Amino acid sequence: MTTLGPHRFSLMMLAEGQRSIDEDWEIIRAYPSFEAGFTELAKYAYTAGWGRWELVRIDPEARRGVFRVHNGWEGSVQRATALNWGVGLVAGKFTAFCQKLFGCNCWPRQTRFIADGDAWDELVVEPSARTVADELGALADAGLATNADLHRLLADLKTSAAARERALTERDRMVEELQDKLHIIAEQRVAIAALSTPIVQLWDEVLAVPIVGAIDAERTGRLMEKLLTSIIDSKSRFAILDVTGVEAIDAATADNFVRIIRAVQLLGAHGVLSGIVPAVAQTLVDLGVDLSGVRTFANLREALKACLAEPARSRRHA
């Protein structure tokens, strides 16, 4: 490039950056603040290979914005080729964002350069009377922008636009792939939730629920719904909550157990607790948990024996 070549090239890149923000601005304006929208847009930019965008400061009253680009492809290419014409494309984008936000013409000023060894490219965008059209016009009037130069710059811009389209296509592919993974994860969570709270028909009219791990409010709700439905469908009279796999308990967890048992009792069935280890028993005492009216047993075997004996005693007293 000649001495003026980088300047012409930078202007053309700046113009292309300003023209290419329609989709970007739609993302920003979907959020309640410019800062929030820019943060979301920066995620897409990073995925598409534009580097990590950072909004250092935005001041609508002073109409001034400061932005940084970490590991951007423009600066990285220049550093690798020992050239420096600035980060025109991204500067054009940031300038166009500020023009929409501030409602006035703006111009970027680059203060840090990856190409010169800085850790990031930094841009300050402020109100200005300068425009890309005026700058290019001044070059043309001075006879410094030949047709051949402009044709070469146009070809460069087309190449850049094609690269941008490829990056956008790759971004969309990655977003779709991420959405598919999130869908799979959601399905797996449902499957894991079902597996983590199995309901077993131990005997006629006797259900057992072996509980392992913590039982929070969300898990309590799922378990309660599933257990009550199973009691109705199987016409069971007993539901044994076996907590052998619960090594530690707090007040919230204990309260969740009691809630489940009370719900079982509302259906006319008997809720039973089994497998309370000494540490859990001590914690229940310390917490002052009210288990009055709740039958407890050392293990599942003892609980099942008691449930099987109950109908026989009822028949003898009938």
C-alpha atoms as a printed R data frame, in Angstrom:
    type eleno elety resid chain resno       x       y       z
1   ATOM     1    CA   MET     A     1   0.000   0.000   0.000
2   ATOM     2    CA   THR     A     2   1.080   3.596  -0.637
3   ATOM     3    CA   THR     A     3   1.025   6.118   2.174
4   ATOM     4    CA   LEU     A     4  -2.535   7.093   1.296
5   ATOM     5    CA   GLY     A     5  -3.567   3.522   0.511
6   ATOM     6    CA   PRO     A     6  -4.212   2.564   4.153
7   ATOM     7    CA   HIS     A     7  -6.261   5.732   4.660
8   ATOM     8    CA   ARG     A     8  -8.479   4.984   1.658
9   ATOM     9    CA   PHE     A     9  -8.785   1.383   2.703
10  ATOM    10    CA   SER     A    10  -9.694   2.333   6.275
11  ATOM    11    CA   LEU     A    11 -12.391   4.726   5.022
12  ATOM    12    CA   MET     A    12 -13.956   2.070   2.835
13  ATOM    13    CA   MET     A    13 -13.926  -0.441   5.683
14  ATOM    14    CA   LEU     A    14 -15.485   2.185   7.952
15  ATOM    15    CA   ALA     A    15 -18.255   2.762   5.393
16  ATOM    16    CA   GLU     A    16 -18.903  -0.971   5.081
17  ATOM    17    CA   GLY     A    17 -19.067  -1.318   8.866
18  ATOM    18    CA   GLN     A    18 -21.621   1.491   9.139
19  ATOM    19    CA   ARG     A    19 -23.787  -0.065   6.416
20  ATOM    20    CA   SER     A    20 -23.856  -3.513   8.030
21  ATOM    21    CA   ILE     A    21 -25.547  -2.947  11.390
22  ATOM    22    CA   ASP     A    22 -29.261  -3.457  10.664
23  ATOM    23    CA   GLU     A    23 -29.421  -6.926  12.227
24  ATOM    24    CA   ASP     A    24 -27.012  -5.891  14.979
25  ATOM    25    CA   TRP     A    25 -29.151  -2.929  15.970
26  ATOM    26    CA   GLU     A    26 -32.297  -5.080  16.091
27  ATOM    27    CA   ILE     A    27 -30.572  -7.234  18.719
28  ATOM    28    CA   ILE     A    28 -29.492  -4.186  20.750
29  ATOM    29    CA   ARG     A    29 -32.877  -2.454  20.705
30  ATOM    30    CA   ALA     A    30 -34.623  -5.642  21.902
31  ATOM    31    CA   TYR     A    31 -33.136  -5.010  25.352
32  ATOM    32    CA   PRO     A    32 -34.113  -2.350  27.912
33  ATOM    33    CA   SER     A    33 -30.756  -0.570  27.721
34  ATOM    34    CA   PHE     A    34 -27.965  -0.094  25.217
35  ATOM    35    CA   GLU     A    35 -25.533  -1.712  27.645
36  ATOM    36    CA   ALA     A    36 -27.641  -4.875  27.966
37  ATOM    37    CA   GLY     A    37 -28.220  -5.091  24.224
38  ATOM    38    CA   PHE     A    38 -24.547  -4.575  23.429
39  ATOM    39    CA   THR     A    39 -23.568  -7.290  25.906
40  ATOM    40    CA   GLU     A    40 -25.916  -9.729  24.151
41  ATOM    41    CA   LEU     A    41 -24.664  -8.709  20.690
42  ATOM    42    CA   ALA     A    42 -21.068  -9.200  21.863
43  ATOM    43    CA   LYS     A    43 -21.856 -12.884  22.465
44  ATOM    44    CA   TYR     A    44 -22.840 -13.307  18.815
45  ATOM    45    CA   ALA     A    45 -19.811 -11.326  17.671
46  ATOM    46    CA   TYR     A    46 -17.480 -13.562  19.663
47  ATOM    47    CA   THR     A    47 -19.103 -16.692  18.233
48  ATOM    48    CA   ALA     A    48 -18.764 -15.312  14.701
49  ATOM    49    CA   GLY     A    49 -15.038 -14.637  15.130
50  ATOM    50    CA   TRP     A    50 -15.092 -10.854  15.648
51  ATOM    51    CA   GLY     A    51 -13.198 -11.120  18.923
52  ATOM    52    CA   ARG     A    52 -14.441 -10.178  22.380
53  ATOM    53    CA   TRP     A    53 -16.214  -6.818  22.363
54  ATOM    54    CA   GLU     A    54 -16.143  -4.727  25.517
55  ATOM    55    CA   LEU     A    55 -18.185  -1.617  26.237
56  ATOM    56    CA   VAL     A    56 -15.842   0.391  28.449
57  ATOM    57    CA   ARG     A    57 -18.081   3.440  28.805
58  ATOM    58    CA   ILE     A    58 -21.154   4.944  27.166
59  ATOM    59    CA   ASP     A    59 -22.275   8.471  28.060
60  ATOM    60    CA   PRO     A    60 -25.451   9.590  26.254
61  ATOM    61    CA   GLU     A    61 -25.289  13.060  27.822
62  ATOM    62    CA   ALA     A    62 -21.709  13.709  26.706
63  ATOM    63    CA   ARG     A    63 -22.456  11.644  23.565
64  ATOM    64    CA   ARG     A    64 -19.275   9.654  23.917
65  ATOM    65    CA   GLY     A    65 -18.613   5.924  23.736
66  ATOM    66    CA   VAL     A    66 -15.454   3.932  24.451
67  ATOM    67    CA   PHE     A    67 -15.146   0.393  23.110
68  ATOM    68    CA   ARG     A    68 -12.493  -2.316  23.114
69  ATOM    69    CA   VAL     A    69 -11.953  -5.319  20.874
70  ATOM    70    CA   HIS     A    70  -9.909  -8.190  22.279
71  ATOM    71    CA   ASN     A    71  -8.309 -10.559  19.734
72  ATOM    72    CA   GLY     A    72 -10.327  -9.107  16.850
73  ATOM    73    CA   TRP     A    73  -9.556 -10.554  13.442
74  ATOM    74    CA   GLU     A    74  -8.790  -7.141  11.869
75  ATOM    75    CA   GLY     A    75  -6.096  -6.246  14.391
76  ATOM    76    CA   SER     A    76  -4.724  -9.806  14.464
77  ATOM    77    CA   VAL     A    77  -4.299  -9.882  10.660
78  ATOM    78    CA   GLN     A    78  -2.484  -6.551  10.714
79  ATOM    79    CA   ARG     A    79  -0.193  -7.641  13.530
80  ATOM    80    CA   ALA     A    80   0.706 -10.784  11.576
81  ATOM    81    CA   THR     A    81   1.461  -8.784   8.398
82  ATOM    82    CA   ALA     A    82   3.212  -5.824  10.076
83  ATOM    83    CA   LEU     A    83   0.600  -3.424   8.661
84  ATOM    84    CA   ASN     A    84  -1.686  -1.031  10.469
85  ATOM    85    CA   TRP     A    85  -4.722   0.605   8.903
86  ATOM    86    CA   GLY     A    86  -6.939   0.346  11.970
87  ATOM    87    CA   VAL     A    87 -10.010  -1.737  12.730
88  ATOM    88    CA   GLY     A    88 -12.245  -0.017  10.194
89  ATOM    89    CA   LEU     A    89 -15.088  -2.517   9.992
90  ATOM    90    CA   VAL     A    90 -15.738  -2.769  13.711
91  ATOM    91    CA   ALA     A    91 -15.106   0.973  14.087
92  ATOM    92    CA   GLY     A    92 -17.859   1.561  11.531
93  ATOM    93    CA   LYS     A    93 -20.244  -0.638  13.496
94  ATOM    94    CA   PHE     A    94 -19.548   1.076  16.819
95  ATOM    95    CA   THR     A    95 -19.863   4.488  15.157
96  ATOM    96    CA   ALA     A    96 -23.235   3.590  13.647
97  ATOM    97    CA   PHE     A    97 -24.457   2.298  17.033
98  ATOM    98    CA   CYS     A    98 -23.521   5.624  18.662
99  ATOM    99    CA   GLN     A    99 -25.139   7.632  15.867
100 ATOM   100    CA   LYS     A   100 -28.416   5.833  16.466
101 ATOM   101    CA   LEU     A   101 -28.093   6.150  20.239
102 ATOM   102    CA   PHE     A   102 -26.961   9.801  20.317
103 ATOM   103    CA   GLY     A   103 -28.989  10.997  17.320
104 ATOM   104    CA   CYS     A   104 -26.080  12.808  15.684
105 ATOM   105    CA   ASN     A   105 -23.227  12.202  13.270
106 ATOM   106    CA   CYS     A   106 -20.207  10.595  14.953
107 ATOM   107    CA   TRP     A   107 -16.629   9.706  14.090
108 ATOM   108    CA   PRO     A   108 -14.339   7.044  15.595
109 ATOM   109    CA   ARG     A   109 -10.873   7.654  16.958
110 ATOM   110    CA   GLN     A   110  -8.671   4.611  17.566
111 ATOM   111    CA   THR     A   111  -6.436   4.996  20.615
112 ATOM   112    CA   ARG     A   112  -5.022   1.474  21.035
113 ATOM   113    CA   PHE     A   113  -3.796  -0.913  18.341
114 ATOM   114    CA   ILE     A   114  -3.203  -4.659  18.539
115 ATOM   115    CA   ALA     A   115  -1.119  -4.209  15.388
116 ATOM   116    CA   ASP     A   116   1.294  -2.031  17.397
117 ATOM   117    CA   GLY     A   117   1.535  -4.482  20.280
118 ATOM   118    CA   ASP     A   118  -1.285  -3.226  22.527
119 ATOM   119    CA   ALA     A   119  -3.376  -5.794  24.395
120 ATOM   120    CA   TRP     A   120  -6.541  -4.687  22.589
121 ATOM   121    CA   ASP     A   121  -7.904  -2.303  19.973
122 ATOM   122    CA   GLU     A   122  -9.651   0.662  21.605
123 ATOM   123    CA   LEU     A   123 -12.023   3.100  19.934
124 ATOM   124    CA   VAL     A   124 -13.477   6.390  21.132
125 ATOM   125    CA   VAL     A   125 -16.625   7.491  19.287
126 ATOM   126    CA   GLU     A   126 -17.700  11.133  19.558
127 ATOM   127    CA   PRO     A   127 -19.850  13.678  17.680
128 ATOM   128    CA   SER     A   128 -18.164  15.066  14.579
129 ATOM   129    CA   ALA     A   129 -18.918  16.856  11.334
130 ATOM   130    CA   ARG     A   130 -16.700  14.390   9.442
131 ATOM   131    CA   THR     A   131 -18.377  11.807   7.216
132 ATOM   132    CA   VAL     A   132 -16.998   8.977   5.101
133 ATOM   133    CA   ALA     A   133 -18.480  10.512   1.963
134 ATOM   134    CA   ASP     A   134 -16.745  13.838   2.615
135 ATOM   135    CA   GLU     A   135 -13.419  12.147   3.330
136 ATOM   136    CA   LEU     A   136 -13.532  10.092   0.134
137 ATOM   137    CA   GLY     A   137 -14.680  13.136  -1.806
138 ATOM   138    CA   ALA     A   138 -11.710  15.114  -0.550
139 ATOM   139    CA   LEU     A   139  -9.365  12.363  -1.711
140 ATOM   140    CA   ALA     A   140 -10.993  12.305  -5.141
141 ATOM   141    CA   ASP     A   141 -10.815  16.098  -5.474
142 ATOM   142    CA   ALA     A   142  -7.129  15.958  -4.667
143 ATOM   143    CA   GLY     A   143  -6.640  13.347  -7.386
144 ATOM   144    CA   LEU     A   144  -5.451  10.826  -4.860
145 ATOM   145    CA   ALA     A   145  -8.118   8.181  -5.413
146 ATOM   146    CA   THR     A   146  -7.763   6.645  -8.853
147 ATOM   147    CA   ASN     A   147 -10.332   4.345 -10.404
148 ATOM   148    CA   ALA     A   148  -7.908   1.469 -10.141
149 ATOM   149    CA   ASP     A   149  -7.510   2.098  -6.412
150 ATOM   150    CA   LEU     A   150 -11.252   2.217  -5.904
151 ATOM   151    CA   HIS     A   151 -11.763  -0.968  -7.907
152 ATOM   152    CA   ARG     A   152  -9.182  -2.732  -5.780
153 ATOM   153    CA   LEU     A   153 -10.805  -1.436  -2.607
154 ATOM   154    CA   LEU     A   154 -14.229  -2.538  -3.864
155 ATOM   155    CA   ALA     A   155 -12.857  -6.009  -4.516
156 ATOM   156    CA   ASP     A   156 -11.389  -6.071  -1.009
157 ATOM   157    CA   LEU     A   157 -14.726  -5.024   0.469
158 ATOM   158    CA   LYS     A   158 -16.553  -7.736  -1.484
159 ATOM   159    CA   THR     A   159 -14.086 -10.270  -0.156
160 ATOM   160    CA   SER     A   160 -14.640  -8.938   3.341
161 ATOM   161    CA   ALA     A   161 -18.420  -9.090   2.888
162 ATOM   162    CA   ALA     A   162 -18.178 -12.682   1.691
163 ATOM   163    CA   ALA     A   163 -16.073 -13.559   4.727
164 ATOM   164    CA   ARG     A   164 -18.642 -11.857   6.951
165 ATOM   165    CA   GLU     A   165 -21.461 -13.857   5.356
166 ATOM   166    CA   ARG     A   166 -19.518 -17.057   5.949
167 ATOM   167    CA   ALA     A   167 -18.979 -16.023   9.563
168 ATOM   168    CA   LEU     A   168 -22.693 -15.288   9.988
169 ATOM   169    CA   THR     A   169 -23.594 -18.637   8.462
170 ATOM   170    CA   GLU     A   170 -21.189 -20.371  10.827
171 ATOM   171    CA   ARG     A   171 -22.649 -18.391  13.744
172 ATOM   172    CA   ASP     A   172 -26.188 -19.464  12.814
173 ATOM   173    CA   ARG     A   173 -25.029 -23.081  12.539
174 ATOM   174    CA   MET     A   174 -23.419 -22.925  15.965
175 ATOM   175    CA   VAL     A   175 -26.505 -21.289  17.495
176 ATOM   176    CA   GLU     A   176 -28.726 -24.007  16.019
177 ATOM   177    CA   GLU     A   177 -26.357 -26.687  17.282
178 ATOM   178    CA   LEU     A   178 -26.375 -25.076  20.737
179 ATOM   179    CA   GLN     A   179 -30.186 -24.986  20.753
180 ATOM   180    CA   ASP     A   180 -30.265 -28.686  19.849
181 ATOM   181    CA   LYS     A   181 -27.893 -29.446  22.724
182 ATOM   182    CA   LEU     A   182 -29.997 -27.412  25.141
183 ATOM   183    CA   HIS     A   183 -33.080 -29.343  24.006
184 ATOM   184    CA   ILE     A   184 -31.277 -32.640  24.625
185 ATOM   185    CA   ILE     A   185 -30.134 -31.421  28.045
186 ATOM   186    CA   ALA     A   186 -33.718 -30.461  28.915
187 ATOM   187    CA   GLU     A   187 -34.944 -33.936  27.922
188 ATOM   188    CA   GLN     A   188 -32.156 -35.525  29.935
189 ATOM   189    CA   ARG     A   189 -33.114 -33.456  32.985
190 ATOM   190    CA   VAL     A   190 -36.680 -34.739  32.731
191 ATOM   191    CA   ALA     A   191 -35.411 -38.327  32.424
192 ATOM   192    CA   ILE     A   192 -33.005 -37.888  35.345
193 ATOM   193    CA   ALA     A   193 -35.765 -36.371  37.463
194 ATOM   194    CA   ALA     A   194 -37.951 -39.402  36.763
195 ATOM   195    CA   LEU     A   195 -35.124 -41.795  37.574
196 ATOM   196    CA   SER     A   196 -34.177 -39.935  40.753
197 ATOM   197    CA   THR     A   197 -37.645 -40.437  42.302
198 ATOM   198    CA   PRO     A   198 -38.794 -43.943  41.308
199 ATOM   199    CA   ILE     A   199 -42.020 -45.278  42.793
200 ATOM   200    CA   VAL     A   200 -41.978 -49.025  43.363
201 ATOM   201    CA   GLN     A   201 -44.995 -51.294  43.969
202 ATOM   202    CA   LEU     A   202 -43.557 -53.429  46.799
203 ATOM   203    CA   TRP     A   203 -46.748 -55.348  47.553
204 ATOM   204    CA   ASP     A   204 -50.471 -55.131  47.078
205 ATOM   205    CA   GLU     A   205 -51.526 -51.691  48.348
206 ATOM   206    CA   VAL     A   206 -47.931 -50.806  49.336
207 ATOM   207    CA   LEU     A   207 -45.776 -48.311  47.418
208 ATOM   208    CA   ALA     A   208 -42.174 -47.419  48.211
209 ATOM   209    CA   VAL     A   209 -40.226 -44.305  47.215
210 ATOM   210    CA   PRO     A   210 -36.456 -44.672  47.711
211 ATOM   211    CA   ILE     A   211 -35.069 -41.139  48.003
212 ATOM   212    CA   VAL     A   212 -31.415 -40.391  47.281
213 ATOM   213    CA   GLY     A   213 -29.773 -36.990  47.586
214 ATOM   214    CA   ALA     A   214 -31.263 -33.612  48.386
215 ATOM   215    CA   ILE     A   215 -34.972 -32.993  47.986
216 ATOM   216    CA   ASP     A   216 -35.743 -29.352  47.305
217 ATOM   217    CA   ALA     A   217 -39.091 -27.654  46.710
218 ATOM   218    CA   GLU     A   218 -39.065 -28.348  42.958
219 ATOM   219    CA   ARG     A   219 -38.269 -32.034  43.412
220 ATOM   220    CA   THR     A   220 -40.861 -32.251  46.217
221 ATOM   221    CA   GLY     A   221 -43.544 -30.934  43.883
222 ATOM   222    CA   ARG     A   222 -42.707 -33.436  41.145
223 ATOM   223    CA   LEU     A   223 -42.513 -36.332  43.596
224 ATOM   224    CA   MET     A   224 -45.761 -35.399  45.337
225 ATOM   225    CA   GLU     A   225 -47.669 -35.189  42.061
226 ATOM   226    CA   LYS     A   226 -46.284 -38.502  40.831
227 ATOM   227    CA   LEU     A   227 -46.823 -40.284  44.158
228 ATOM   228    CA   LEU     A   228 -50.415 -39.107  44.637
229 ATOM   229    CA   THR     A   229 -51.281 -40.176  41.111
230 ATOM   230    CA   SER     A   230 -49.701 -43.600  41.720
231 ATOM   231    CA   ILE     A   231 -51.666 -44.037  44.990
232 ATOM   232    CA   ILE     A   232 -54.936 -43.325  43.214
233 ATOM   233    CA   ASP     A   233 -54.142 -45.518  40.191
234 ATOM   234    CA   SER     A   234 -52.936 -48.481  42.269
235 ATOM   235    CA   LYS     A   235 -55.477 -47.999  45.090
236 ATOM   236    CA   SER     A   236 -52.592 -48.272  47.538
237 ATOM   237    CA   ARG     A   237 -53.076 -47.765  51.265
238 ATOM   238    CA   PHE     A   238 -49.439 -47.260  52.195
239 ATOM   239    CA   ALA     A   239 -46.599 -45.132  50.836
240 ATOM   240    CA   ILE     A   240 -43.180 -45.740  52.357
241 ATOM   241    CA   LEU     A   241 -40.638 -42.935  51.937
242 ATOM   242    CA   ASP     A   242 -37.299 -44.656  52.348
243 ATOM   243    CA   VAL     A   243 -34.579 -42.121  53.175
244 ATOM   244    CA   THR     A   244 -31.683 -44.552  53.611
245 ATOM   245    CA   GLY     A   245 -29.829 -42.711  50.838
246 ATOM   246    CA   VAL     A   246 -30.165 -39.333  52.560
247 ATOM   247    CA   GLU     A   247 -26.999 -38.752  54.584
248 ATOM   248    CA   ALA     A   248 -27.707 -35.187  55.698
249 ATOM   249    CA   ILE     A   249 -30.856 -33.184  56.237
250 ATOM   250    CA   ASP     A   250 -31.807 -29.599  56.971
251 ATOM   251    CA   ALA     A   251 -35.016 -27.938  58.099
252 ATOM   252    CA   ALA     A   252 -36.241 -27.344  54.547
253 ATOM   253    CA   THR     A   253 -35.670 -30.968  53.525
254 ATOM   254    CA   ALA     A   254 -37.388 -32.281  56.669
255 ATOM   255    CA   ASP     A   255 -40.332 -29.985  55.985
256 ATOM   256    CA   ASN     A   256 -40.550 -31.348  52.447
257 ATOM   257    CA   PHE     A   257 -40.782 -34.928  53.783
258 ATOM   258    CA   VAL     A   258 -43.582 -33.916  56.127
259 ATOM   259    CA   ARG     A   259 -45.438 -32.157  53.299
260 ATOM   260    CA   ILE     A   260 -45.343 -35.310  51.182
261 ATOM   261    CA   ILE     A   261 -46.612 -37.492  54.028
262 ATOM   262    CA   ARG     A   262 -49.424 -35.054  54.875
263 ATOM   263    CA   ALA     A   263 -50.495 -35.039  51.227
264 ATOM   264    CA   VAL     A   264 -50.578 -38.847  51.221
265 ATOM   265    CA   GLN     A   265 -52.769 -38.813  54.340
266 ATOM   266    CA   LEU     A   266 -55.245 -36.454  52.654
267 ATOM   267    CA   LEU     A   267 -55.938 -39.253  50.150
268 ATOM   268    CA   GLY     A   268 -56.783 -41.643  53.002
269 ATOM   269    CA   ALA     A   269 -53.493 -43.526  52.706
270 ATOM   270    CA   HIS     A   270 -50.747 -43.897  55.308
271 ATOM   271    CA   GLY     A   271 -47.396 -42.163  54.877
272 ATOM   272    CA   VAL     A   272 -44.459 -43.974  56.457
273 ATOM   273    CA   LEU     A   273 -40.793 -42.997  56.880
274 ATOM   274    CA   SER     A   274 -38.078 -45.635  56.859
275 ATOM   275    CA   GLY     A   275 -34.288 -45.763  56.874
276 ATOM   276    CA   ILE     A   276 -33.589 -42.753  59.086
277 ATOM   277    CA   VAL     A   277 -29.897 -43.022  59.982
278 ATOM   278    CA   PRO     A   278 -28.701 -41.822  63.431
279 ATOM   279    CA   ALA     A   279 -27.229 -38.562  62.078
280 ATOM   280    CA   VAL     A   280 -30.504 -37.661  60.377
281 ATOM   281    CA   ALA     A   281 -32.492 -38.628  63.493
282 ATOM   282    CA   GLN     A   282 -30.301 -36.379  65.637
283 ATOM   283    CA   THR     A   283 -30.733 -33.507  63.186
284 ATOM   284    CA   LEU     A   284 -34.516 -33.912  63.210
285 ATOM   285    CA   VAL     A   285 -34.492 -33.723  67.002
286 ATOM   286    CA   ASP     A   286 -32.223 -30.655  67.004
287 ATOM   287    CA   LEU     A   287 -34.416 -28.926  64.454
288 ATOM   288    CA   GLY     A   288 -37.546 -29.689  66.449
289 ATOM   289    CA   VAL     A   289 -39.275 -31.184  63.396
290 ATOM   290    CA   ASP     A   290 -42.820 -32.279  64.237
291 ATOM   291    CA   LEU     A   291 -43.194 -35.894  63.152
292 ATOM   292    CA   SER     A   292 -46.161 -36.588  65.406
293 ATOM   293    CA   GLY     A   293 -48.556 -38.903  63.659
294 ATOM   294    CA   VAL     A   294 -45.863 -40.098  61.258
295 ATOM   295    CA   ARG     A   295 -44.780 -43.719  61.666
296 ATOM   296    CA   THR     A   296 -41.025 -44.230  61.359
297 ATOM   297    CA   PHE     A   297 -38.991 -47.422  60.986
298 ATOM   298    CA   ALA     A   298 -35.311 -48.282  61.028
299 ATOM   299    CA   ASN     A   299 -35.332 -49.801  57.545
300 ATOM   300    CA   LEU     A   300 -37.535 -50.622  54.584
301 ATOM   301    CA   ARG     A   301 -37.988 -54.253  55.656
302 ATOM   302    CA   GLU     A   302 -39.468 -53.281  59.016
303 ATOM   303    CA   ALA     A   303 -41.725 -50.716  57.372
304 ATOM   304    CA   LEU     A   304 -43.027 -53.277  54.867
305 ATOM   305    CA   LYS     A   305 -43.705 -55.823  57.642
306 ATOM   306    CA   ALA     A   306 -45.732 -53.239  59.549
307 ATOM   307    CA   CYS     A   307 -47.742 -52.299  56.469
308 ATOM   308    CA   LEU     A   308 -48.508 -55.949  55.656
309 ATOM   309    CA   ALA     A   309 -49.592 -56.577  59.235
310 ATOM   310    CA   GLU     A   310 -51.947 -53.641  59.339
311 ATOM   311    CA   PRO     A   311 -54.739 -55.076  57.131
312 ATOM   312    CA   ALA     A   312 -54.677 -58.370  59.103
313 ATOM   313    CA   ARG     A   313 -55.232 -56.511  62.388
314 ATOM   314    CA   SER     A   314 -58.012 -54.524  60.784
315 ATOM   315    CA   ARG     A   315 -59.791 -57.649  59.677
316 ATOM   316    CA   ARG     A   316 -59.501 -59.201  63.194
317 ATOM   317    CA   HIS     A   317 -61.068 -56.116  64.740
318 ATOM   318    CA   ALA     A   318 -63.786 -55.852  62.076
